[in-house]
Coordinates of C-alpha atoms (C1' of nucleotides) in Angstrom, one line a residue:
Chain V
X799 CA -67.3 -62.8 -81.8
X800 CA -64.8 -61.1 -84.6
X801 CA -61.5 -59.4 -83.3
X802 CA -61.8 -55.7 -83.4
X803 CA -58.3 -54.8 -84.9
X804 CA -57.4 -57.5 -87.7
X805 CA -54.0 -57.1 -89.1
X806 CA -54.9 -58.7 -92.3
X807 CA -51.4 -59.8 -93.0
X808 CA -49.8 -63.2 -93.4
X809 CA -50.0 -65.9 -90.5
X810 CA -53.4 -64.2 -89.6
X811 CA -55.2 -67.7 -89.3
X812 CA -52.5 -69.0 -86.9
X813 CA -51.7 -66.0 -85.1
X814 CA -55.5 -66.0 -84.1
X815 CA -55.4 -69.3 -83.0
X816 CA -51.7 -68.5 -80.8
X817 CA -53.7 -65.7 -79.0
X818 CA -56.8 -67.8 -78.8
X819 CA -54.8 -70.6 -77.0
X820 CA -52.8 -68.4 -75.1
X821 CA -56.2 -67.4 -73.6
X822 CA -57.5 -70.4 -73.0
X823 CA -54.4 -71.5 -71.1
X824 CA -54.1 -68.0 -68.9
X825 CA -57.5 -69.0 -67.8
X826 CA -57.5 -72.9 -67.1
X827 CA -53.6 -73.2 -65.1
X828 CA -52.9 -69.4 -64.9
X829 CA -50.4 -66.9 -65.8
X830 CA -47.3 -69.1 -64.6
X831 CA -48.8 -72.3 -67.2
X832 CA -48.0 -69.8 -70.5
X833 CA -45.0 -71.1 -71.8
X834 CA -44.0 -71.2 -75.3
X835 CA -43.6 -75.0 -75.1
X836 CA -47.1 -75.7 -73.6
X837 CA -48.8 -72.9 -76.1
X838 CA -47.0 -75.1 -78.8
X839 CA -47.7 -78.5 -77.9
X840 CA -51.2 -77.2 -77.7
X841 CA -52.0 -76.6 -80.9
X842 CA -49.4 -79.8 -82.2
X843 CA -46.7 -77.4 -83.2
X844 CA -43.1 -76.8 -82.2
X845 CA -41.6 -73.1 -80.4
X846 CA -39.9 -72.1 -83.2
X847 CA -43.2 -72.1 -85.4
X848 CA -44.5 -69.4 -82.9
X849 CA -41.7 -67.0 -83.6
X850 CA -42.9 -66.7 -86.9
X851 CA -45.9 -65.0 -85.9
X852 CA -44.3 -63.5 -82.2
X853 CA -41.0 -61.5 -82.0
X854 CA -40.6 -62.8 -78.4
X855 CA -42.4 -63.8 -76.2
X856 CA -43.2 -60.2 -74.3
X857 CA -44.8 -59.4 -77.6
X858 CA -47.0 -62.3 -77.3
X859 CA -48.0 -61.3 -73.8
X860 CA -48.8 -57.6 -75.0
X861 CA -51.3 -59.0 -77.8
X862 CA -52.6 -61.3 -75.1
X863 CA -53.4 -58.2 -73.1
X864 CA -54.6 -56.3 -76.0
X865 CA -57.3 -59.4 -76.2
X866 CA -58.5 -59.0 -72.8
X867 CA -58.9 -55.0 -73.7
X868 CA -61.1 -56.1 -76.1
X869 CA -63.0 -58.5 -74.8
X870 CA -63.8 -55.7 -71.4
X871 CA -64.5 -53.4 -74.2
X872 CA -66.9 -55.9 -76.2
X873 CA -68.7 -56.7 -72.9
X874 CA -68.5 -53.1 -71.9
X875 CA -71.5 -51.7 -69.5
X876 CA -73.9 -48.7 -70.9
X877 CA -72.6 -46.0 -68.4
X878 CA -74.3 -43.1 -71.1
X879 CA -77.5 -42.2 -68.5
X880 CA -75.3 -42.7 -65.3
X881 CA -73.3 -40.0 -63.1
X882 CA -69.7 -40.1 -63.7
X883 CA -69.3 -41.2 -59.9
X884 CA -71.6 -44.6 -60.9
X885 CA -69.9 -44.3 -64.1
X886 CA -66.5 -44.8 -62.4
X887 CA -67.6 -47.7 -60.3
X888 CA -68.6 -49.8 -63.3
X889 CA -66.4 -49.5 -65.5
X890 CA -63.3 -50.2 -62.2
X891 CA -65.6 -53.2 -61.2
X892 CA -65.9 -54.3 -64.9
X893 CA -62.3 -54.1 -65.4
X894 CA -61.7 -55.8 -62.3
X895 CA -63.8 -58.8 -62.9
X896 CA -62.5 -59.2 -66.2
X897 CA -59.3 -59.5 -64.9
X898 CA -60.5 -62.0 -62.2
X899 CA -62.7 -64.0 -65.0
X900 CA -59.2 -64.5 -66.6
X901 CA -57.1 -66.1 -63.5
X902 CA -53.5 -65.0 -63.7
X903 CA -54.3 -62.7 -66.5
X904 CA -54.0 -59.5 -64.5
X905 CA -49.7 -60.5 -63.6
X906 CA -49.7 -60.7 -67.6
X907 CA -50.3 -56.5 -67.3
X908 CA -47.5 -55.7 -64.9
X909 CA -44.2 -55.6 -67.0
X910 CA -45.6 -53.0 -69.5
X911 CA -47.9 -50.9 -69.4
X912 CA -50.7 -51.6 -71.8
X913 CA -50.0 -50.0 -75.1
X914 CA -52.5 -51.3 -77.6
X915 CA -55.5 -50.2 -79.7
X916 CA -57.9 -51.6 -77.5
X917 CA -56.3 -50.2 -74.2
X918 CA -55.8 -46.8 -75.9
X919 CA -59.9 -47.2 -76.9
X920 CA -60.1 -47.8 -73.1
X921 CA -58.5 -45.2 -72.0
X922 CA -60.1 -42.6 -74.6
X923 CA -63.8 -43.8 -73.2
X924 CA -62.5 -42.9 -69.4
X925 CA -60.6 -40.0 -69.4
X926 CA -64.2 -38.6 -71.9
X927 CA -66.6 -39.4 -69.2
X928 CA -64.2 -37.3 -66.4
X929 CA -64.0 -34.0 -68.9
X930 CA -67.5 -34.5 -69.6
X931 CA -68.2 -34.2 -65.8
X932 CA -66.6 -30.9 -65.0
X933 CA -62.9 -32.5 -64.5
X934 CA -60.3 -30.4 -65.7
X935 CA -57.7 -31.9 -67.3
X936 CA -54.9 -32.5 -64.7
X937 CA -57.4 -33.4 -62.7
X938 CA -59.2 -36.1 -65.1
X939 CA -55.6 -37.2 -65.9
X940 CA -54.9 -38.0 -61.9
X941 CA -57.9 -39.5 -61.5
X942 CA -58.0 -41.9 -64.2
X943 CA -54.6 -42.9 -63.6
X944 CA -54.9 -43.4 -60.2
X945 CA -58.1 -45.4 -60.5
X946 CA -56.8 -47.6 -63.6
X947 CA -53.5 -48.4 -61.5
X948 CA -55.7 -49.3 -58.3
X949 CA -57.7 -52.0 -60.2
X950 CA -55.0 -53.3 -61.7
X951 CA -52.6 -53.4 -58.1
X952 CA -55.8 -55.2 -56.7
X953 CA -56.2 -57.4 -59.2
X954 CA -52.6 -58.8 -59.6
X955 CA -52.9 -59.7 -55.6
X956 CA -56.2 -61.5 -56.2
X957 CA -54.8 -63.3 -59.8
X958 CA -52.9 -66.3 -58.8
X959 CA -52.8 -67.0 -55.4
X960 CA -55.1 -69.7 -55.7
X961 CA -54.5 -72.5 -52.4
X962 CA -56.9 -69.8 -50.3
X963 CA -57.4 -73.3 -48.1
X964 CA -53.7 -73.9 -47.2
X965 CA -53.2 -70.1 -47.2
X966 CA -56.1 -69.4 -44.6
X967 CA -55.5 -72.3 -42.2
X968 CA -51.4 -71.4 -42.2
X969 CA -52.8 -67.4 -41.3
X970 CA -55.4 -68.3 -38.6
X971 CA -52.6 -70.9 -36.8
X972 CA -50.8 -67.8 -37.2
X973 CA -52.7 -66.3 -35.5
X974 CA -53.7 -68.5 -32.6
X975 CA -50.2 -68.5 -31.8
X976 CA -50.3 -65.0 -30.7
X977 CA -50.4 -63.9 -26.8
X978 CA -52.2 -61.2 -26.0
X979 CA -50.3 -59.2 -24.6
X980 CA -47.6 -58.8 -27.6
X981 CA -50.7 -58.0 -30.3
X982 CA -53.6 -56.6 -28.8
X983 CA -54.7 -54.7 -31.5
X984 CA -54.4 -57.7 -34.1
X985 CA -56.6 -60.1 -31.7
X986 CA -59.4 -57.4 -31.1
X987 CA -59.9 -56.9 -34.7
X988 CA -59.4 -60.6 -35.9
X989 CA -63.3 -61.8 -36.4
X990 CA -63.0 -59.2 -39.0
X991 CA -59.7 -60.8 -41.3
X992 CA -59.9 -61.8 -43.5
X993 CA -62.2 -59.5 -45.5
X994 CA -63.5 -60.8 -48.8
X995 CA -62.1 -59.7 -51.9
X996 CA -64.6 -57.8 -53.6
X997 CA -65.5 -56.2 -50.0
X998 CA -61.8 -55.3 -50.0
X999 CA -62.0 -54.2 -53.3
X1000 CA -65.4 -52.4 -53.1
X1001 CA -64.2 -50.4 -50.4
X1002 CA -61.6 -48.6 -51.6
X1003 CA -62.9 -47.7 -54.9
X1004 CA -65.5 -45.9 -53.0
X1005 CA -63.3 -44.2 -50.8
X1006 CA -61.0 -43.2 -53.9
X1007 CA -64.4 -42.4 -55.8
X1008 CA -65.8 -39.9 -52.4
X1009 CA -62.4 -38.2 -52.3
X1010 CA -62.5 -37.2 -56.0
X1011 CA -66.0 -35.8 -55.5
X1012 CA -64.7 -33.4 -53.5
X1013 CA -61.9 -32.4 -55.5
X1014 CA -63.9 -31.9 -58.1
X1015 CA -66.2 -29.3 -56.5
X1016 CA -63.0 -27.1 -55.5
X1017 CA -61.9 -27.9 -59.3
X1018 CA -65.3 -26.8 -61.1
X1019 CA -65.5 -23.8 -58.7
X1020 CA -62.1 -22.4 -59.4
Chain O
X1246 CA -15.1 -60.9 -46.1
X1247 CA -14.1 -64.7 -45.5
X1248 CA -16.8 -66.7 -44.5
X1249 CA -16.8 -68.3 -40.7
X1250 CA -17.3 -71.3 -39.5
X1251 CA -19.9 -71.0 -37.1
X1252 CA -19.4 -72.9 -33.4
X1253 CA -23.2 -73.3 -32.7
X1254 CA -26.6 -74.4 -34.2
X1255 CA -25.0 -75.7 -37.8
X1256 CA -26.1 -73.7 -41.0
X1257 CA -26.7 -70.7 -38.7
X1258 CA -24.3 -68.5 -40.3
X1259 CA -25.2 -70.2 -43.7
X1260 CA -28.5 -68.7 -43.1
X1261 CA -28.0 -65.5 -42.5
X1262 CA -25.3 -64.9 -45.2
X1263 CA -27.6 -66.4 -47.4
X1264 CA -31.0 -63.9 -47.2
X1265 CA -28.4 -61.1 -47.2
X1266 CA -27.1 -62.4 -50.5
X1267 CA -30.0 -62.7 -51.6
X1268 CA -31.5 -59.2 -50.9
X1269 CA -28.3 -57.9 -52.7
X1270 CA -29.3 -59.9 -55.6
X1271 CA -32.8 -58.8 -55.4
X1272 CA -31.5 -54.4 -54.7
X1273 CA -28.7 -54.4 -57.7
X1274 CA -30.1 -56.9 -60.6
X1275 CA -34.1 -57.4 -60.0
X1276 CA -36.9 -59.7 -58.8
X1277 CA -36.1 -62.1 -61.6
X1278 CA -32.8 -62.4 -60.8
X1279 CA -32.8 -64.0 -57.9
X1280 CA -32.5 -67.6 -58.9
X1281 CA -31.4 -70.2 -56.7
X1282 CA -28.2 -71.0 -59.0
X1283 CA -27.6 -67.3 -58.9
X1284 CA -28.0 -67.2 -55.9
X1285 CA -25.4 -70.3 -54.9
X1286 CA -22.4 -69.1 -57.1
X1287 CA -22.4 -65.9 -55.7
X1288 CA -21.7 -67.7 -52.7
X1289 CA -19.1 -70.0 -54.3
X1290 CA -21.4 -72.7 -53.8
X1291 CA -24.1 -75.3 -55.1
X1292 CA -27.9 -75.0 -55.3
X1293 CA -28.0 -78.4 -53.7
X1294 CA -26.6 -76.8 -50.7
X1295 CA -29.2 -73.6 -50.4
X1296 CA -31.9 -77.0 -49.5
X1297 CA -29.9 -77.4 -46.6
X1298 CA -31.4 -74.4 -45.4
X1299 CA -34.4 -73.8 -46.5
X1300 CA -37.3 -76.2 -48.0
X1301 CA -37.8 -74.6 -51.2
X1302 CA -37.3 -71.5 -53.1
X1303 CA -40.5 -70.3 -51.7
X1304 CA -39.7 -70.8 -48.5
X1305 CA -36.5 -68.6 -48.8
X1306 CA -38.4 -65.9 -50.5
X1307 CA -40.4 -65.6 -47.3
X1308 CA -37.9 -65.5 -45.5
X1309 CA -36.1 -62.1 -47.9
X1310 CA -39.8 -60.6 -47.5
X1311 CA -39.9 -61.0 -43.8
X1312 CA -36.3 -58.8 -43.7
X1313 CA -37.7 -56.3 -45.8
X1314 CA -40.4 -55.6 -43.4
X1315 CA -37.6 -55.9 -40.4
X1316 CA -35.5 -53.2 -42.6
X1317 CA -39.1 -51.1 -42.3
X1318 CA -39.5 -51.6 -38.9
X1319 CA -36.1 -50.8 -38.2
X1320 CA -35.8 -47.4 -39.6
X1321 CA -39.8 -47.0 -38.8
X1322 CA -40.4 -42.9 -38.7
X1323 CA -41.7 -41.6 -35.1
X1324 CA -45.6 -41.1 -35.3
X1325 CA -46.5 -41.0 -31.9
X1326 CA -47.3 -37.4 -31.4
X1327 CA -49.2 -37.2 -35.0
X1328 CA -53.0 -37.4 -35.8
X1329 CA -54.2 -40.5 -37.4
X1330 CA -54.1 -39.3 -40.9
X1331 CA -50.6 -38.2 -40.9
X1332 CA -49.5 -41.1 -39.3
X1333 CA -51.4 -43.1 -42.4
X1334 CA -49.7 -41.1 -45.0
X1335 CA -46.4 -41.9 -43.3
X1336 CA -46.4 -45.5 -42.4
X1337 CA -47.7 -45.9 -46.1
X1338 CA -44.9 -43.8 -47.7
X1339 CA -42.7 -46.1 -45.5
X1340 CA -43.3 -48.9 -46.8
X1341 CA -44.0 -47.6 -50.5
X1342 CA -40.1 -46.6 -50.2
X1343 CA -39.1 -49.2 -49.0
X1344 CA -40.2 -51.3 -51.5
X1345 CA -38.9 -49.3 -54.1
X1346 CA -35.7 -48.9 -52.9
X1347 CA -35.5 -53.0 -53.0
X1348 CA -35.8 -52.6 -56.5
X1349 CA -38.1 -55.7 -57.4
X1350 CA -38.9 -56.5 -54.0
X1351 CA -42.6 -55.9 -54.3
X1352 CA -43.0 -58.8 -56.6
X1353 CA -41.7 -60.6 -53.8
X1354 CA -44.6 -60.2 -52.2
X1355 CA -47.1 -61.4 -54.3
X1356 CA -47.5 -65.4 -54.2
X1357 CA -48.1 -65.3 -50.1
X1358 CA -49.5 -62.8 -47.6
X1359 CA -46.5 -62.0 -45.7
X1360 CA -46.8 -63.6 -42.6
X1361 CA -43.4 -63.8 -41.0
X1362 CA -42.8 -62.2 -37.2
X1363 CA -42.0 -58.6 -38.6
X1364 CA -44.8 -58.3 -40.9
X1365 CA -47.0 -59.2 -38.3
X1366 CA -45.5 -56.5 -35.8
X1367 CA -45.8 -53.9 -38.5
X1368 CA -49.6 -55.0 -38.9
X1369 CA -50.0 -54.8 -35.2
X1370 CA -48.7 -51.0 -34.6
X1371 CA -50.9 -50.0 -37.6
X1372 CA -54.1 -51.3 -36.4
X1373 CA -53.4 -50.1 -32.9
X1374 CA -53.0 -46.4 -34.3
X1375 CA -56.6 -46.4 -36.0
X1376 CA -58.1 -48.4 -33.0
X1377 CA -56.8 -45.6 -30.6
X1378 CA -58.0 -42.7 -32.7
X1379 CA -61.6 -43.5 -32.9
X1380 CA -61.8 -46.5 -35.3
X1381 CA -64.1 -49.2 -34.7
X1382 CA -62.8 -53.1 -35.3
X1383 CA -65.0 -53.7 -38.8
X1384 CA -63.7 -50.5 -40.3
X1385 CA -59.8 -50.4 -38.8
X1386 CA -59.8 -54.2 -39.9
X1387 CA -61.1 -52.6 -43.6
X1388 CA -58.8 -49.3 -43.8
X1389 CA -55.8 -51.6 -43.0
X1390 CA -56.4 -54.3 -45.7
X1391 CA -57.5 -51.9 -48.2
X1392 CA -54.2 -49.5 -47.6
X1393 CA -52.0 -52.2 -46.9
X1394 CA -53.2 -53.7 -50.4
X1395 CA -52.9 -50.1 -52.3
X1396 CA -49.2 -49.6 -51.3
X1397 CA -48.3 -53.3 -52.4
X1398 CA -50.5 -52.7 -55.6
X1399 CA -48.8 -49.6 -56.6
X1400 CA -45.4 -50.8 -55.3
X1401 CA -45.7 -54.3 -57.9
X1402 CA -46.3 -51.7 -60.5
X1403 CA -43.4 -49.3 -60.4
X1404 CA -41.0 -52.2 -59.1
X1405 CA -39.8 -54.0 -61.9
X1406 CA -39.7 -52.1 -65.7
X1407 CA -36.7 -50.5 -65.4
X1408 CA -36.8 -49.2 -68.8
X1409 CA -38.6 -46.4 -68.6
X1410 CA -36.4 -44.3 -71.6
X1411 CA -37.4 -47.7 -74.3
X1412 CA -41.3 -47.5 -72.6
X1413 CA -41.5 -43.4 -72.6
X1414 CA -40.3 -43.7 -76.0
X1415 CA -43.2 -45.5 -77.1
X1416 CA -46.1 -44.2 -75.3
X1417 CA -44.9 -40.9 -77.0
X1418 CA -44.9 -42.2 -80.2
X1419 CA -47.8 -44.2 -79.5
X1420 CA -49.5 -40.7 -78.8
X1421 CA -48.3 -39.0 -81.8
X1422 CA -50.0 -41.3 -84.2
X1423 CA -53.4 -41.0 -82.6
X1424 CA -55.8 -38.6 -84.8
X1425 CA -58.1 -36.4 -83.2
X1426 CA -61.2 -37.2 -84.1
X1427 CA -61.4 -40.7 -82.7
X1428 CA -59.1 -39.7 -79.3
X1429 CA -60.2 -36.3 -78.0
X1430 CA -60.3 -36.5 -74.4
X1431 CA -57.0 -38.4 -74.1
X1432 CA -55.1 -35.4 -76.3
X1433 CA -56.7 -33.2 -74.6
X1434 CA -55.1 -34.7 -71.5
X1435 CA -51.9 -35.7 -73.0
X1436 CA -49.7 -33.0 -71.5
X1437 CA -50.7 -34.3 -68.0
X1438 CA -49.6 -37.6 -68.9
X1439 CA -47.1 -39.8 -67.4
X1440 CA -47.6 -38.6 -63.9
X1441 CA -44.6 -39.1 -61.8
X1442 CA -45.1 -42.2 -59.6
X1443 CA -44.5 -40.8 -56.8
X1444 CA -47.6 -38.0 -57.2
X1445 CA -49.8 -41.1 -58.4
X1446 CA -49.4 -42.6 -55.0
X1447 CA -49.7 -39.6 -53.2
X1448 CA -52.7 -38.7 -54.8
X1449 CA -54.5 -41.9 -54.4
X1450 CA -53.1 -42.2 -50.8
X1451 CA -54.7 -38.7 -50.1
X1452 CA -57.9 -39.9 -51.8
X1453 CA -58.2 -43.1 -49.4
X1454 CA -57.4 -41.1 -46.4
X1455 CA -59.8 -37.7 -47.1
X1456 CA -62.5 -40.9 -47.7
X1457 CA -61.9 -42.7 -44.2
X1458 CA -62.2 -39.4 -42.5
X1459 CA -65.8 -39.3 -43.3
X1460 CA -66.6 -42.9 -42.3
X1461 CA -64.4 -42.0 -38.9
X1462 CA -66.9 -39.5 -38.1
X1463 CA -70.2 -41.7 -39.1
X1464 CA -68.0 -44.7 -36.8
X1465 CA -67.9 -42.4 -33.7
X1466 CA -70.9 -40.5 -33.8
X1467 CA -73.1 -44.1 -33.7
Chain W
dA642 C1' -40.2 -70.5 -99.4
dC643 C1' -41.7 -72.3 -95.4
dC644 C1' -41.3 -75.0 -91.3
dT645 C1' -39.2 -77.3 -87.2
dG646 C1' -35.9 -80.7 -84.7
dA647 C1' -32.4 -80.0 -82.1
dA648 C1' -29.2 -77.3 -79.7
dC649 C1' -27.9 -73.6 -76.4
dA650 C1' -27.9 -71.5 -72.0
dC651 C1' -30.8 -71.2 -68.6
dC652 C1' -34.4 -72.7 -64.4
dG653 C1' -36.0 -75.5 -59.6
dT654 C1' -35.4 -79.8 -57.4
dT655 C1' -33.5 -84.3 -56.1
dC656 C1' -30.2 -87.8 -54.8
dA657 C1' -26.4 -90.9 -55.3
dA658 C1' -21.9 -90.5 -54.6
dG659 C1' -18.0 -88.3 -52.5
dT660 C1' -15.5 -86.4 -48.3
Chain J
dA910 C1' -22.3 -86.7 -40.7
dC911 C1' -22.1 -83.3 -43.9
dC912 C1' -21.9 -81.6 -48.6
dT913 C1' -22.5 -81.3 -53.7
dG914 C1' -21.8 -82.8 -58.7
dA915 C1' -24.6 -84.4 -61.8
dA916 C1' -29.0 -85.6 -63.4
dC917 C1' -33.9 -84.7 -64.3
dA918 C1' -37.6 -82.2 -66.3
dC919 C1' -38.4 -77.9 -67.4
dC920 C1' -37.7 -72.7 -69.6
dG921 C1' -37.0 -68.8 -73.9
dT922 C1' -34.5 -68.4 -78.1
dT923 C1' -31.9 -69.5 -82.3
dC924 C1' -30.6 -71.7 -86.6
dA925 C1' -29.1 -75.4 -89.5
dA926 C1' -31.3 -78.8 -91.8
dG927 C1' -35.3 -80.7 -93.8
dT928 C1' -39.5 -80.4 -96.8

DNA sequence: ACCTGAACACCGTTCAAGT
DNA sequence: ACCTGAACACCGTTCAAGT
């Protein structure tokens, strides 16, 4: 697969190896593993070589995140047939499990928001698929936001935390340790925690999705 | 303020100044600024000695995240005589505020569930207010994780990039060099956007809630 | 002209040495 | 017995020196 924005400048060959890498290590050790020093002795290089191609390394990360844009929009589902309410749920889940396919990839997104050409492509397919649906534009503009900010909150909690074994068994000794009488609520609903992620996830979404439909009735009527 | 000597349990004192340096730390410079040997010479002191105290950095960070949700409990708003729903929007704005007035505190929060004594008590009187207004276990257990996980999503994302004058500045301009004919829908919507973060959450918040009134009704009519 | 080793000012963690 | 300076193995960034 070709990138979709090519800069066609000098450095080209090695700044689409840096990003290449930088990919490869976000998704083997996670988000904490992307140093400059391990991105360089990956490819055999030193950390100064990189700021040839990088002004720093925040601008690395932004390109990074452009990447996975691309790569979400490459592998992008055919929505064109569906209602924007199914609409909505795929693209959310397809953003969401490209962030998750990529470990520690979505804590790469927090600092700053994503600016690039592929995030602004993103974005521009999105926001179309509200108006298109009898959103107005305030409204689309909530909605999208809204939506695009709850994938990404979910899946920075899901990204790196990856000892789930140690983490369970310290929660559910946690919990054992509770009396009764202190947390009555927390021991009648605890065959129930912890939910599974997607579940989690799923949930939500729908609840976020049912609460626009009506919005949008009052919106379309008006 | 000179710092005591303390007559009982040794390091006692130690303790205690030291998560409410750290909070300090965390409220005037950031999330990333709270390192340990920041951390030691505001306290005239070595990192050596902070392991006196606790086993590891991540071990103290508990520790700041379990006084954050002691600060919540603490100033906690009264929702005994409100319906469920209100009661959700303010527990949630609770701790959304919180949060934010910790500046990078939500970040915090990230690497571990919280599962310190506080956290736990705030869990418990949350769950106890859906069970009592018609919730059944599966679904309380589901609108707490799911809200608990919005509030902490949103709260990451508005925690840390100060910046917003530099970031505003470049999203606009950003904007301006977009042509019309490949980005319709998101000019069309460009006057709605940024949203202020605080009607983001709110709106998303009032989504989640309109949606678990529905499945209330399903739950309690079965 | 292009590249990079080495330095600088940091980081979390450990432990031998000091009191 | 208690504390901590100093070391260790890292980090992002810079620049003089090498090719």
């Amino acid at each position: 697969m070709s990138t979709r924005v090519s800069p066609g400048r000098p450095f080209s060959v090695s700044h689409e190896l840096i990003l290449t890498t930088a990919i490869q290590i976000v998704d083997e050790e996670g988000a904490d593993a992307l140093t400059l020093r391990r991105l360089a002795k990956s490819m055999n290089s030193g950390t100064a070589t990189l700021y040839r191609n990088f002004e720093s390394r925040e601008a690395l990360i932004a390109q990074v995140v452009d990447r996975l844009f691309a790569e979400m929009e490459a592998s992008m589902p055919e929505v064109a047939g569906l209602g924007w309410k199914q609409a909505c749920r795929m693209l959310a889940n397809h953003m969401f499990t490209t962030l998750r396919r990529h470990r520690g990839a979505a804590q790469l997104l927090i600092k700053a928001i994503p600016n690039g050409p592929n995030a602004m492509i993103q974005r521009e397919r999105s926001l179309a698929i509200l108006l298109n649906n009898g959103f107005s534009a305030p409204l689309a503009a909530r909605a999208y936001a809204t939506l695009a900010r709850y994938v990404l909150g979910f899946a920075i909690q899901f990204s790196d935390n990856g000892a789930s074994g140690e983490d369970d068994a310290k929660q559910a000794e946690a919990f054992h340790r509770l009396d009764w009488s202190a947390f009555p609520a927390t021991l009648f609903v605890i065959g129930e925690l912890p939910l599974p992620l997607d579940e989690e996830f799923s949930f939500g979404l729908d609840l976020m999705i049912y609460g626009l439909s009506e919005l949008r009735k009052n919106d379309s009527n008006k």
